[in-house]
Coordinates of C-alpha atoms and ligand atoms in Angstrom, one line a residue:
X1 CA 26.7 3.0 -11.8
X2 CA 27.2 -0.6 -12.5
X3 CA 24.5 -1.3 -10.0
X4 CA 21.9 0.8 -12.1
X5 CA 22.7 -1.4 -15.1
X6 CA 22.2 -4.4 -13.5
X7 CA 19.2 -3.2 -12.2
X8 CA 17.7 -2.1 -15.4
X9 CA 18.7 -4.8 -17.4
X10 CA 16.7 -7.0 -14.8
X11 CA 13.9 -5.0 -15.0
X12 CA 14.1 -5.5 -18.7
X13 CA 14.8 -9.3 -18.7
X14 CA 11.9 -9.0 -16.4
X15 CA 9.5 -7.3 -19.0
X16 CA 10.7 -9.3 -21.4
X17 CA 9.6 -12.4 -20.3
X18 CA 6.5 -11.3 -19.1
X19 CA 5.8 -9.7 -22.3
X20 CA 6.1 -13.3 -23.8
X21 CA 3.4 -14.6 -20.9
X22 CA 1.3 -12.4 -22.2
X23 CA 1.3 -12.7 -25.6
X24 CA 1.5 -16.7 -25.6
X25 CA -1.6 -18.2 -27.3
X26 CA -2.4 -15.1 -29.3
X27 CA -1.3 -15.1 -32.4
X28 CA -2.2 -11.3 -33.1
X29 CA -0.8 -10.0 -30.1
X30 CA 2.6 -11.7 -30.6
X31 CA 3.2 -10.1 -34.0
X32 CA 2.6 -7.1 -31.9
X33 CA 4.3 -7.8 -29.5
X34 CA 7.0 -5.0 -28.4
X35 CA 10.6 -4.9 -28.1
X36 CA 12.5 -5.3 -24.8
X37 CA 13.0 -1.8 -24.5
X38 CA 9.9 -0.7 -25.7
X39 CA 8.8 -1.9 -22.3
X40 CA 11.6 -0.2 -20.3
X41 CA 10.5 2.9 -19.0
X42 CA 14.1 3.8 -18.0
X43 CA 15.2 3.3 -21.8
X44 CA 12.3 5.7 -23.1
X45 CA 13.4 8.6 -20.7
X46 CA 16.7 8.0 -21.6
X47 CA 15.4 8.7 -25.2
X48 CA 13.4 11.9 -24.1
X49 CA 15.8 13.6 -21.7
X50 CA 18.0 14.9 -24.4
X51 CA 15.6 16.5 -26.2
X52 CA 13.3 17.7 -23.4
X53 CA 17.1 19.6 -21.5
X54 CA 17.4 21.5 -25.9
X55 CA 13.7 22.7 -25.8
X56 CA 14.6 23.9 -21.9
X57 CA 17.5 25.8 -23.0
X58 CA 16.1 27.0 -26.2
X59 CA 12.9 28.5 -24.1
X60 CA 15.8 29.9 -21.9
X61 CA 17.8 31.9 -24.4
X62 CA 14.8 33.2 -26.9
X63 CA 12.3 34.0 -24.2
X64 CA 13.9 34.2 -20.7
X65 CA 13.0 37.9 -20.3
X66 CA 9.2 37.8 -20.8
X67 CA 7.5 38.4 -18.2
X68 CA 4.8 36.4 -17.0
X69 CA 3.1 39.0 -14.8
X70 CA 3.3 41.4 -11.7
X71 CA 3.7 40.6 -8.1
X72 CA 1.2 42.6 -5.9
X73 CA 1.6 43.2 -2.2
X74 CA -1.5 40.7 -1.5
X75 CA 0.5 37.8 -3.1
X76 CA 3.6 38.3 -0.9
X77 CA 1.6 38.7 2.1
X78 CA -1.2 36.2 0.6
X79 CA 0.2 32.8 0.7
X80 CA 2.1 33.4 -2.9
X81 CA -1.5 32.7 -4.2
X82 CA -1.8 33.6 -8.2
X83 CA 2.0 34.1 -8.3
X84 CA 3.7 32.0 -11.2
X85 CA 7.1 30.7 -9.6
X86 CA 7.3 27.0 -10.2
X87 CA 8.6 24.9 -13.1
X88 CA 6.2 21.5 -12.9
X89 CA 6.1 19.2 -16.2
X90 CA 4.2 16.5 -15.0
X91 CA 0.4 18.4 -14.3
X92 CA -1.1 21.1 -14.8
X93 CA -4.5 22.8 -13.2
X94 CA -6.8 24.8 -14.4
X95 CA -9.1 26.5 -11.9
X96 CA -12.6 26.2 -13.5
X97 CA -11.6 22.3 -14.8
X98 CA -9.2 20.9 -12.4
X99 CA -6.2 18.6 -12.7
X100 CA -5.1 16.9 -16.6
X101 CA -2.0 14.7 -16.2
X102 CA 0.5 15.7 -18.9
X103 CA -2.8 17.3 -20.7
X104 CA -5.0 14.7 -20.1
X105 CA -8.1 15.4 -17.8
X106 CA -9.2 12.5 -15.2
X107 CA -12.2 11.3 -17.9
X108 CA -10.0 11.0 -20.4
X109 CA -7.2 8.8 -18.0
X110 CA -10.0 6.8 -17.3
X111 CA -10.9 6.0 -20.6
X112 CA -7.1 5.5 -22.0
X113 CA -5.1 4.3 -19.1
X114 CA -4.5 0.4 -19.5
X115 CA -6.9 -1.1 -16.4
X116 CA -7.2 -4.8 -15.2
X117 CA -10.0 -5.1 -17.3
X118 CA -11.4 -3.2 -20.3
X119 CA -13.7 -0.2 -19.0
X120 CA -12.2 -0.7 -15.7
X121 CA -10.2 2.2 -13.4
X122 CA -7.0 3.2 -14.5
X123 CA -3.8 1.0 -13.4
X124 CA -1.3 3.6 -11.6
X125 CA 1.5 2.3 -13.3
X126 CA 0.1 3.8 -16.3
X127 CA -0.4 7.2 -14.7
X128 CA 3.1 6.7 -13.3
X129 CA 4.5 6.1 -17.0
X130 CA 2.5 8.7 -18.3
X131 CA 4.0 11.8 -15.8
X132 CA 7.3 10.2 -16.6
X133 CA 7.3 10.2 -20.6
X134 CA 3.9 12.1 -21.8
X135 CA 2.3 9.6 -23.5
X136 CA -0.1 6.5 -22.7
X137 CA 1.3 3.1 -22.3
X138 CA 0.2 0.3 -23.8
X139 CA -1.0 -2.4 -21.3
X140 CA 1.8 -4.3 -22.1
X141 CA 4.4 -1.3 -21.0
X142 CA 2.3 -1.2 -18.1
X143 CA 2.9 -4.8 -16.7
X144 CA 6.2 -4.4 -17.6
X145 CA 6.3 -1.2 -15.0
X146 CA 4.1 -3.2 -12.4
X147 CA 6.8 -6.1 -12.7
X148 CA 9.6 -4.0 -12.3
X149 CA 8.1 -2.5 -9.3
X150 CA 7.3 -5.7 -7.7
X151 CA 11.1 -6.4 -8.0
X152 CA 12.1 -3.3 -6.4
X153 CA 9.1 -4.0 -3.3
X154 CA 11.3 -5.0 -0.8
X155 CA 12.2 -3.1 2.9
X156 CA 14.8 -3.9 5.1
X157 CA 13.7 -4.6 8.5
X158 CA 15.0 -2.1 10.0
X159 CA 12.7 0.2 8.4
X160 CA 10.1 -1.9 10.4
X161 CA 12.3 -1.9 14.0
X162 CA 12.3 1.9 13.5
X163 CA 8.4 2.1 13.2
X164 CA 8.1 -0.1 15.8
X165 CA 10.3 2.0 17.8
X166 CA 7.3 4.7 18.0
X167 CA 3.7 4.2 20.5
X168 CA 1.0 2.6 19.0
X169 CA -0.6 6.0 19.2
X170 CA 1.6 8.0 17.5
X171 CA 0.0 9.2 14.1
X172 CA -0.1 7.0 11.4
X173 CA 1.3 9.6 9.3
X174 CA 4.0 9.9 12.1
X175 CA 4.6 6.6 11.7
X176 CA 4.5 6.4 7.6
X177 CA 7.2 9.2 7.5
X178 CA 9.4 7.3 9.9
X179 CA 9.1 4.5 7.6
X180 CA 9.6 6.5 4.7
X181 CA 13.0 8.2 6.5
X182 CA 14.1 5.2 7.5
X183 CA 14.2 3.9 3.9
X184 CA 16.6 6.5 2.8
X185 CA 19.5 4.2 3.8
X186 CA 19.4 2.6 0.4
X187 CA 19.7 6.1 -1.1
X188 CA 21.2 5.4 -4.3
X189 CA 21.6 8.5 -5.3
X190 CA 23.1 9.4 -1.7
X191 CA 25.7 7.1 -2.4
X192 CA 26.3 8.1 -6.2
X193 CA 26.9 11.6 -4.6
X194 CA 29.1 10.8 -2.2
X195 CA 31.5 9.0 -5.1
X196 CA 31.5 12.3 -7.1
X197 CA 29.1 11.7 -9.5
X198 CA 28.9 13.6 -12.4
X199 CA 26.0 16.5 -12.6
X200 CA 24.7 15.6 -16.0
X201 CA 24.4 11.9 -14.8
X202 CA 22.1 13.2 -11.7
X203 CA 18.6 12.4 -12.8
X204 CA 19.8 8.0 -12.9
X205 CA 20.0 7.2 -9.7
X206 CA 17.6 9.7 -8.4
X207 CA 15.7 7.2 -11.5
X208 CA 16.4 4.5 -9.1
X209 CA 15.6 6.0 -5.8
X210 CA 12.5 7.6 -7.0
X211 CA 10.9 4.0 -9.0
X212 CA 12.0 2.2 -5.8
X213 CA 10.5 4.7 -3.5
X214 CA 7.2 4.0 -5.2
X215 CA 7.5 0.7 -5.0
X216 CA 8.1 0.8 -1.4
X217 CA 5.6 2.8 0.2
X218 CA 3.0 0.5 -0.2
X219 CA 5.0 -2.1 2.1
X220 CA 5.7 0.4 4.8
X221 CA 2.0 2.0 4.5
X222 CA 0.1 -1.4 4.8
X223 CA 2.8 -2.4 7.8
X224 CA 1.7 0.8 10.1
X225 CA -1.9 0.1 8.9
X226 CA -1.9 -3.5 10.0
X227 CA 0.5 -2.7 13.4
X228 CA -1.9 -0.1 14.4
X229 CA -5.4 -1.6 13.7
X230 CA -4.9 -5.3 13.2
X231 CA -2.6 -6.4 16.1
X232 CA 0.8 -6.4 14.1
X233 CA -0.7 -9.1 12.2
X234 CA 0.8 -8.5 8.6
X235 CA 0.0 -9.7 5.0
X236 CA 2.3 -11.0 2.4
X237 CA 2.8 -8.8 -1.1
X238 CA 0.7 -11.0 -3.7
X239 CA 3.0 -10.9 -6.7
X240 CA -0.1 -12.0 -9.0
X241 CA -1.3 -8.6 -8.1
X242 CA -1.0 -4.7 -9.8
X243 CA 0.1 -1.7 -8.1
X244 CA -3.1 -0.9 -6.0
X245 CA -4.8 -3.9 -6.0
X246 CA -1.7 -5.3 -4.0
X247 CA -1.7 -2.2 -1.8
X248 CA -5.5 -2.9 -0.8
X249 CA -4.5 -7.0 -0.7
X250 CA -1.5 -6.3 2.1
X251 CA -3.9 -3.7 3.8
X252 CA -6.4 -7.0 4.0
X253 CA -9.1 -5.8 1.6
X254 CA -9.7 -7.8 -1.1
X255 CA -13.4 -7.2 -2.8
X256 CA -12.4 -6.4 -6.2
X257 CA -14.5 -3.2 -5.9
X258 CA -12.1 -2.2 -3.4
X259 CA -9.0 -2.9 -5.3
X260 CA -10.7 -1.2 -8.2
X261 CA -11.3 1.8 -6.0
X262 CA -7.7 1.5 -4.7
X263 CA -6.8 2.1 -8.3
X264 CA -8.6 4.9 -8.6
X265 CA -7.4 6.8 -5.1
X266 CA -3.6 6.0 -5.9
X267 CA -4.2 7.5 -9.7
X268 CA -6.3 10.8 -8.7
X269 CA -4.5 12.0 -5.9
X270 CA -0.7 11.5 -7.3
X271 CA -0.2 15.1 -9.0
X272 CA -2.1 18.4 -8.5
X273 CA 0.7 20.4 -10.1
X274 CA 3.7 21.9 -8.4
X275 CA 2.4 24.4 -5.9
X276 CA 0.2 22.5 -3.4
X277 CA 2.5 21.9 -0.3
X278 CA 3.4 18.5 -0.4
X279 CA 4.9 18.8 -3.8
X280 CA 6.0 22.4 -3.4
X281 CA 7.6 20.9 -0.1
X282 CA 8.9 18.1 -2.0
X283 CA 10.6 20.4 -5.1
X284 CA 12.3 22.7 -2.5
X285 CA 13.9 20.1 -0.7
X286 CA 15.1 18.4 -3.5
X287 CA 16.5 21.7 -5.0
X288 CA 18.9 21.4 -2.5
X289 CA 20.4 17.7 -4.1
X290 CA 18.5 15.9 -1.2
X291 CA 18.3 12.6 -2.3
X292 CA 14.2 11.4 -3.5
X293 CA 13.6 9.8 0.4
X294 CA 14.3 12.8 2.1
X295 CA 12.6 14.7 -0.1
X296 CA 9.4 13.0 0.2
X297 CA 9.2 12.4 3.7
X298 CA 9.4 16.4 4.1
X299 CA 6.4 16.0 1.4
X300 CA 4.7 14.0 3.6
X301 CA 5.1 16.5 6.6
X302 CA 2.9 18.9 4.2
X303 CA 1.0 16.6 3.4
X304 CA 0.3 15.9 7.0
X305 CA -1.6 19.3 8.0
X306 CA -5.2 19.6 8.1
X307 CA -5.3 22.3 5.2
X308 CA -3.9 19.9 2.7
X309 CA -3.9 16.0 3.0
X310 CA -4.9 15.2 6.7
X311 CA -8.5 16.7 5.2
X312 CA -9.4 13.8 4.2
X313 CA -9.8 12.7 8.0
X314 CA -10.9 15.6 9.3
X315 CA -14.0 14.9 6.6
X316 CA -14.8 11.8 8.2
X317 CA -14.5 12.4 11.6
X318 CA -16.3 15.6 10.8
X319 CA -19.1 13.4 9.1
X320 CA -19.4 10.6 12.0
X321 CA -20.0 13.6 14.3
X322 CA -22.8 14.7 12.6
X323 CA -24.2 11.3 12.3
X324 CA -23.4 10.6 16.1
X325 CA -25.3 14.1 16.8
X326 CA -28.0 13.9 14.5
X327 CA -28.3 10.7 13.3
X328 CA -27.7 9.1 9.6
X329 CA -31.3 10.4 7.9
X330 CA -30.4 14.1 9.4
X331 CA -32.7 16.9 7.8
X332 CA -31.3 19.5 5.6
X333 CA -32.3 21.9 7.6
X334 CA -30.2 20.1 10.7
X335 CA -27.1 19.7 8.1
X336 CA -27.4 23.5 7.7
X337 CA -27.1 24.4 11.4
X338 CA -24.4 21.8 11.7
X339 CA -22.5 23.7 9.2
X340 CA -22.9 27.2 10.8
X341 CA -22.5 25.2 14.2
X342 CA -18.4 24.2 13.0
X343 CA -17.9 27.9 11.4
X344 CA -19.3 29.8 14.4
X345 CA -16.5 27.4 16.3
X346 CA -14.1 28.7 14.4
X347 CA -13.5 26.2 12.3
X348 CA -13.2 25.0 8.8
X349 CA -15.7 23.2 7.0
X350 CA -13.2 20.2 6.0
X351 CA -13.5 19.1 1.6
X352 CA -14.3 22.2 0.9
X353 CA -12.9 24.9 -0.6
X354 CA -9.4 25.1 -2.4
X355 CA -6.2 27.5 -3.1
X356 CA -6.5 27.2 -6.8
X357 CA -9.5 25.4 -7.8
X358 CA -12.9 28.0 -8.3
X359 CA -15.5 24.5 -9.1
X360 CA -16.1 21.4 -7.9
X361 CA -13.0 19.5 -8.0
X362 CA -13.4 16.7 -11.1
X363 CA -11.4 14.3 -8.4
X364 CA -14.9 14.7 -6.1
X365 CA -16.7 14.2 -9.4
X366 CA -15.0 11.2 -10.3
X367 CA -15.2 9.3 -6.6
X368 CA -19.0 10.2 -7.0
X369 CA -19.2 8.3 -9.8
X370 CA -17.9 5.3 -8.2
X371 CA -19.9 5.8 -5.4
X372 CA -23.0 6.4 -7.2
X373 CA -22.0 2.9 -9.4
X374 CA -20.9 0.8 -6.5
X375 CA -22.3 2.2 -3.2
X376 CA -25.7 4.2 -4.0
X377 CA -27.6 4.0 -1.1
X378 CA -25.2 3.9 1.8
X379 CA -26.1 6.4 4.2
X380 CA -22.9 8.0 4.1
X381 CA -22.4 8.6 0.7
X382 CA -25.9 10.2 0.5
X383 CA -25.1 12.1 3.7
X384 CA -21.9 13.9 1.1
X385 CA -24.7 14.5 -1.8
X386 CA -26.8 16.5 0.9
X387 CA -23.3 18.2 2.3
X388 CA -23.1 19.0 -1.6
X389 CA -26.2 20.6 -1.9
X390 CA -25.8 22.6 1.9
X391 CA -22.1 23.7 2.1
X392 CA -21.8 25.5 -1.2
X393 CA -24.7 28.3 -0.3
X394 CA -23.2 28.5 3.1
X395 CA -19.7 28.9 2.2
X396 CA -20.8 31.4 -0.3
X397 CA -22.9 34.0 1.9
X398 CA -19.8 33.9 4.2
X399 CA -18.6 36.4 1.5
X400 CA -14.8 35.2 2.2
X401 CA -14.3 32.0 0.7
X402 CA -12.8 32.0 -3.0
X403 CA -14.4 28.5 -4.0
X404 CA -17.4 26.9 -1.9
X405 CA -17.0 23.7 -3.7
X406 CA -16.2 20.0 -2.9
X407 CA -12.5 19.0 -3.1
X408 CA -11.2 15.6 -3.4
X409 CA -11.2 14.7 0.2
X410 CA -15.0 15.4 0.7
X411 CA -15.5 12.1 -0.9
X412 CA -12.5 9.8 -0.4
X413 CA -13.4 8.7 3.1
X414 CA -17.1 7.6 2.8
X415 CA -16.1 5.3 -0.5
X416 CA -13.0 3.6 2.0
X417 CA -15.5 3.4 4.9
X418 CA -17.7 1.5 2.9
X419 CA -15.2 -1.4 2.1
X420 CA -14.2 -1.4 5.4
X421 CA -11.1 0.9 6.3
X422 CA -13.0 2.9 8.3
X423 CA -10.2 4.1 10.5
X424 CA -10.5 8.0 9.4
X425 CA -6.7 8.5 10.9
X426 CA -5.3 6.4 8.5
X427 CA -6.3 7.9 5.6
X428 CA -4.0 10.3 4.8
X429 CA -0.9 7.9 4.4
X430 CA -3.2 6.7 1.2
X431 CA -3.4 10.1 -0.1
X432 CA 0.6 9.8 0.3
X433 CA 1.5 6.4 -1.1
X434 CA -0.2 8.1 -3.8
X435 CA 1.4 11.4 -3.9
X436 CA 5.0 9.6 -4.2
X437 CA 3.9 8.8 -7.5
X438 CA 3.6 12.7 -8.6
X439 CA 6.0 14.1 -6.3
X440 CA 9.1 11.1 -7.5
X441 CA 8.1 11.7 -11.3
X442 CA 8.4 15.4 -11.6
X443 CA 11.6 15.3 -9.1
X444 CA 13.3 13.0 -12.3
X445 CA 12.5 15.8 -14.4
X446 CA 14.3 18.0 -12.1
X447 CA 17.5 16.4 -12.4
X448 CA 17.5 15.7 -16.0
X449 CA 16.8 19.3 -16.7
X450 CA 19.0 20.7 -14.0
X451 CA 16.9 23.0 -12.2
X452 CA 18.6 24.4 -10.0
X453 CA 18.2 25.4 -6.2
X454 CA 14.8 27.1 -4.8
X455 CA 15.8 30.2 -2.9
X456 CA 13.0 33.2 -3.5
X457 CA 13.4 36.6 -2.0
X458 CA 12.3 37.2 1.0
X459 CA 10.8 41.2 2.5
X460 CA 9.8 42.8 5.7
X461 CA 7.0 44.5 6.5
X462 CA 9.0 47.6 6.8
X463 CA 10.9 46.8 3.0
X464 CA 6.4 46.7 1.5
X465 CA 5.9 49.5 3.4
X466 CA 8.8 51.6 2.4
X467 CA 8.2 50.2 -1.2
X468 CA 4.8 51.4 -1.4
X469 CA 5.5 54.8 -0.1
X470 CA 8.3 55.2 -3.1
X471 CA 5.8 53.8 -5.6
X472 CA 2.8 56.0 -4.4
X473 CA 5.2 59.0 -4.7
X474 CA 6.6 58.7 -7.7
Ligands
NMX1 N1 -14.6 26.5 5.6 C1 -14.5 27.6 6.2 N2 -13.8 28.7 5.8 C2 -13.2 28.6 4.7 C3 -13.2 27.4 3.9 C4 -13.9 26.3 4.4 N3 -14.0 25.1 3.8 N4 -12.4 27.6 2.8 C5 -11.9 28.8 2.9 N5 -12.4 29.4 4.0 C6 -12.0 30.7 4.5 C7 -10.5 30.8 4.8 O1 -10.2 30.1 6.0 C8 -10.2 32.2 4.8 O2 -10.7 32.8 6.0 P1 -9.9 34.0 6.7 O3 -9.8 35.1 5.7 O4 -10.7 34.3 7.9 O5 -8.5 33.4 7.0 C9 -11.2 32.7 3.6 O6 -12.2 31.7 3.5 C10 -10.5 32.9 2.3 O7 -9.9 31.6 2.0 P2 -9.7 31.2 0.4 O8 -8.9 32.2 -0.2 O9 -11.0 30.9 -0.2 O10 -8.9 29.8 0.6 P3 -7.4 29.6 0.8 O11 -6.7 29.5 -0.5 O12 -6.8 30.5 1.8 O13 -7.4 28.1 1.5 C11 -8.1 25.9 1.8 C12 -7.7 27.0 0.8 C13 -8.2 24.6 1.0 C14 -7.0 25.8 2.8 C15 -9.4 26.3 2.4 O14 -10.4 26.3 1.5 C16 -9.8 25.3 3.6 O15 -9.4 25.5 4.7 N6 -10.6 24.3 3.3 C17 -11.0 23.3 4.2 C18 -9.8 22.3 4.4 C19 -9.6 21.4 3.2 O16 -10.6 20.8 2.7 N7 -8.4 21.2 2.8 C20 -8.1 20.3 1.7 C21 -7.7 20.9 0.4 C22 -7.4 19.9 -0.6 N8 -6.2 19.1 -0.3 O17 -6.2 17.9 -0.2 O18 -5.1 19.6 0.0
MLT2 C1 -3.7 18.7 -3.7 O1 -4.1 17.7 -4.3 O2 -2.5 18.9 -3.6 C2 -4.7 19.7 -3.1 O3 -5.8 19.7 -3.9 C3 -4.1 21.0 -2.8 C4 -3.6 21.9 -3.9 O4 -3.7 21.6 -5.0 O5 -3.2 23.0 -3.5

């Protein structure tokens, strides 16, 4: 434990002093300016957990026996779809309005969440301090967190020899999760484990696996980026840099609209609740004590299948074959039998659709924004606002599909295309450098409430059938 202290107390000499940069020459700010621990995210959950593990037991012991609906055949056999089963603090979705971080909606994190520049995109470090604690930091708690996560950014080098280990042309999602395995080594919580630690204590150093984590990925993402598509040749962390705009920096994009856009990706696509696989994948493994690496590289593998994260490639490989086909200024009408053209295949239309969402996910809503702000005319992006106005109608006379609207990844790869990362492959290791953020946060809140292991019943087929037969005749 003595290595956590030392650790935080860094991270809080750390903040400290760069709350005093900061403040320097203005003479309002520094009568503001906040205490030491103010600034230390790990002091503030400190604060919280107590009271967060009461209002836990309390709902426990007055309301533990109300139900909170029925389970029908359909969901068993359906994908668990509509079934309430999963205890997820950090987000929560709504159907018809999509995503709000601790209750806030993505608007409204745009417009409070401390950016590099007033009126610019949200910093992730404050979405990252917002899951943890439920409220929005101050721009000084937020350099404070981007501080302390450049002094965790560091990756031994075997994490690189085992990458390296793999082809070229293995996955770059094969090659992120590697990474991400490989950094389990430094497991602190591993190691607190196997010293007996005590259960109440759990939630510290999976604390210091889960901030470190985050402040890792970036590395190992931008290394398989750069050893896949830019012959091994590798950029230095810029420590003058945030959160994303370093990630974009070490990728080797550095417009400022880019790393404002980087912003943007790693804040929207952190949390969607506790059900979608990566995070549902994430919560179960880590029900079972698995330390915070282990637990998000099986996120990852989830994240990895074309239903869920590795959509956001399909979309743009999808999209370039249309173009290739039918060239950039394709006709409506052309779009329309494209679309019929991938379903008569057999296939899915990839960014749209979605498990729990029934309207146009407000993550598509907010990348079009941007696009329509930064990137108006570029063929591409006007290529998604026809796919906009052609898929819905489509999807719809189908008479199958539960929502016919745009998700997030409809958009993400045109906007990343633009500035340049055009390898469509790629993509989703962004959508997971991201998702550590959601998937690490809520996993705290695991182990300083003490929920406990996953393990849902299981039927047969022959168990539903005999079960309807007794309810029928009864
Ligand atoms: N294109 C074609 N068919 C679709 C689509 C689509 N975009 N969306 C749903 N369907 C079909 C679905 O395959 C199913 O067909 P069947 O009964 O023959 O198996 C039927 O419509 C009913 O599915 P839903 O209940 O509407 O959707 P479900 O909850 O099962 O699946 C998705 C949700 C997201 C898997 C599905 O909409 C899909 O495959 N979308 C395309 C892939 C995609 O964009 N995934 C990314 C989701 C967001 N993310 O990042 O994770
Ligand atoms: C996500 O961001 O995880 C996806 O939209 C899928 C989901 O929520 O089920």
């Amino acid at each position: 434990m003595v290595f956590f202290r030392t650790v935080s107390a860094l991270a809080r000499l750390r903040s400290s002093a760069s709350a005093h940069q900061s403040t320097l020459g203005n003479s309002v700010r520094w009568l503001q300016m906040q205490s030491s621990s103010d600034l230390d995210l790990h002091s503030h959950l400190k604060e919280l957990i107590p009271e967060q593990q009461e209002r836990l037991k309390k709902l426990k012991a007055e309301h533990g026996k109300v139900q909170l609906g029925n389970i029908t055949v359909d969901m068993v056999i359906g994908g668990m779809r509509g079934m309430t089963g999963l205890l997820w603090e950090t987000s929560l979705l709504d159907p018809d309005e999509g995503i709000r971080f601790r209750g806030l909606s993505i608007p409204e994190c745009q417009k409070l969440l401390p950016a590099v520049k007033p009126g610019g995109e949200p910093l992730p470090e404050g979405l990252l301090w917002l899951l943890l604690t439920g409220k929005v930091p101050s721009k000084e708690q937020v350099d404070a967190l981007s501080s302390e996560l450049r002094g965790r950014a560091t990756v031994p080098d075997y994490v690189y020899k085992a990458i390296d280990a793999l082809p070229l042309t293995a996955h770059p999602m094969t090659q992120f999760t590697t990474g991400v395995m490989a950094l389990q080594v430094q497991s602190e919580f591993q190691k607190a484990y196997e010293k007996g630690i005590h259960k109440s204590k759990y939630w510290e150093p999976t604390y210091e696996d889960s901030l470190s984590l985050i402040a890792r990925v970036p590395l190992v993402a931008a290394y398989v980026y750069r050893r896949i598509y830019k012959g091994s040749q590798f950029i230095p962390v810029d420590d003058s840099l945030d959160y994303g705009g370093n990630f974009s920096h070490m990728l080797g994009f550095d417009d400022p609209k880019m790393h404002e856009l980087m912003r943007l990706y790693v804040t929207i696509h952190s949390d969607h609740e506790g059900g979608n696989v990566s995070a549902h994948t994430g919560h179960l493994v880590a029900s079972a004590l698995s330390d915070p690496y282990l637990s998000f590289a099986a996120a990852l593998n989830g994240l990895a299948g074309p239903l869920h994260g590795l959509a956001n490639q399909e979309v743009l490989l999808w999209i370039k074959s249309v173009v290739d086909e039918c060239g950039e200024n394709i006709s409506i009408e052309q779009l329309k039998e494209y679309v019929w053209k991938t379903l008569n295949s057999g296939k899915v239309v990839p960014g749209f659709g979605h498990g729990v969402l029934r309207k146009t996910d407000p993550r598509y809503t907010c990348q079009r924004e941007f696009a329509l702000k930064h990137l108006p005319d570029d063929p591409l992006f006007q290529l998604v606002s026809k796919l906009y106005e052609v898929v819905p109608p489509i999807l719809t006379e189908l008479g199958k599909v539960k929502n016919p609207w745009p998700n997030v990844d409809a958009h993400s790869g045109v906007l990343l295309n633009y500035f340049g990362l055009s390898e469509a492959r790629y993509y989703t290791v962004l959508f997971g450098v991201s998702r550590s953020i959601g998937i690490c946060s809520q996993l705290i809140w695991d182990r300083a409430l003490g929920l406990p292991l996953e393990r849902p019943k299981s039927v047969t087929m022959d168990w539903l059938e005999n079960h309807c037969r007794k309810v029928s005749s009864s």
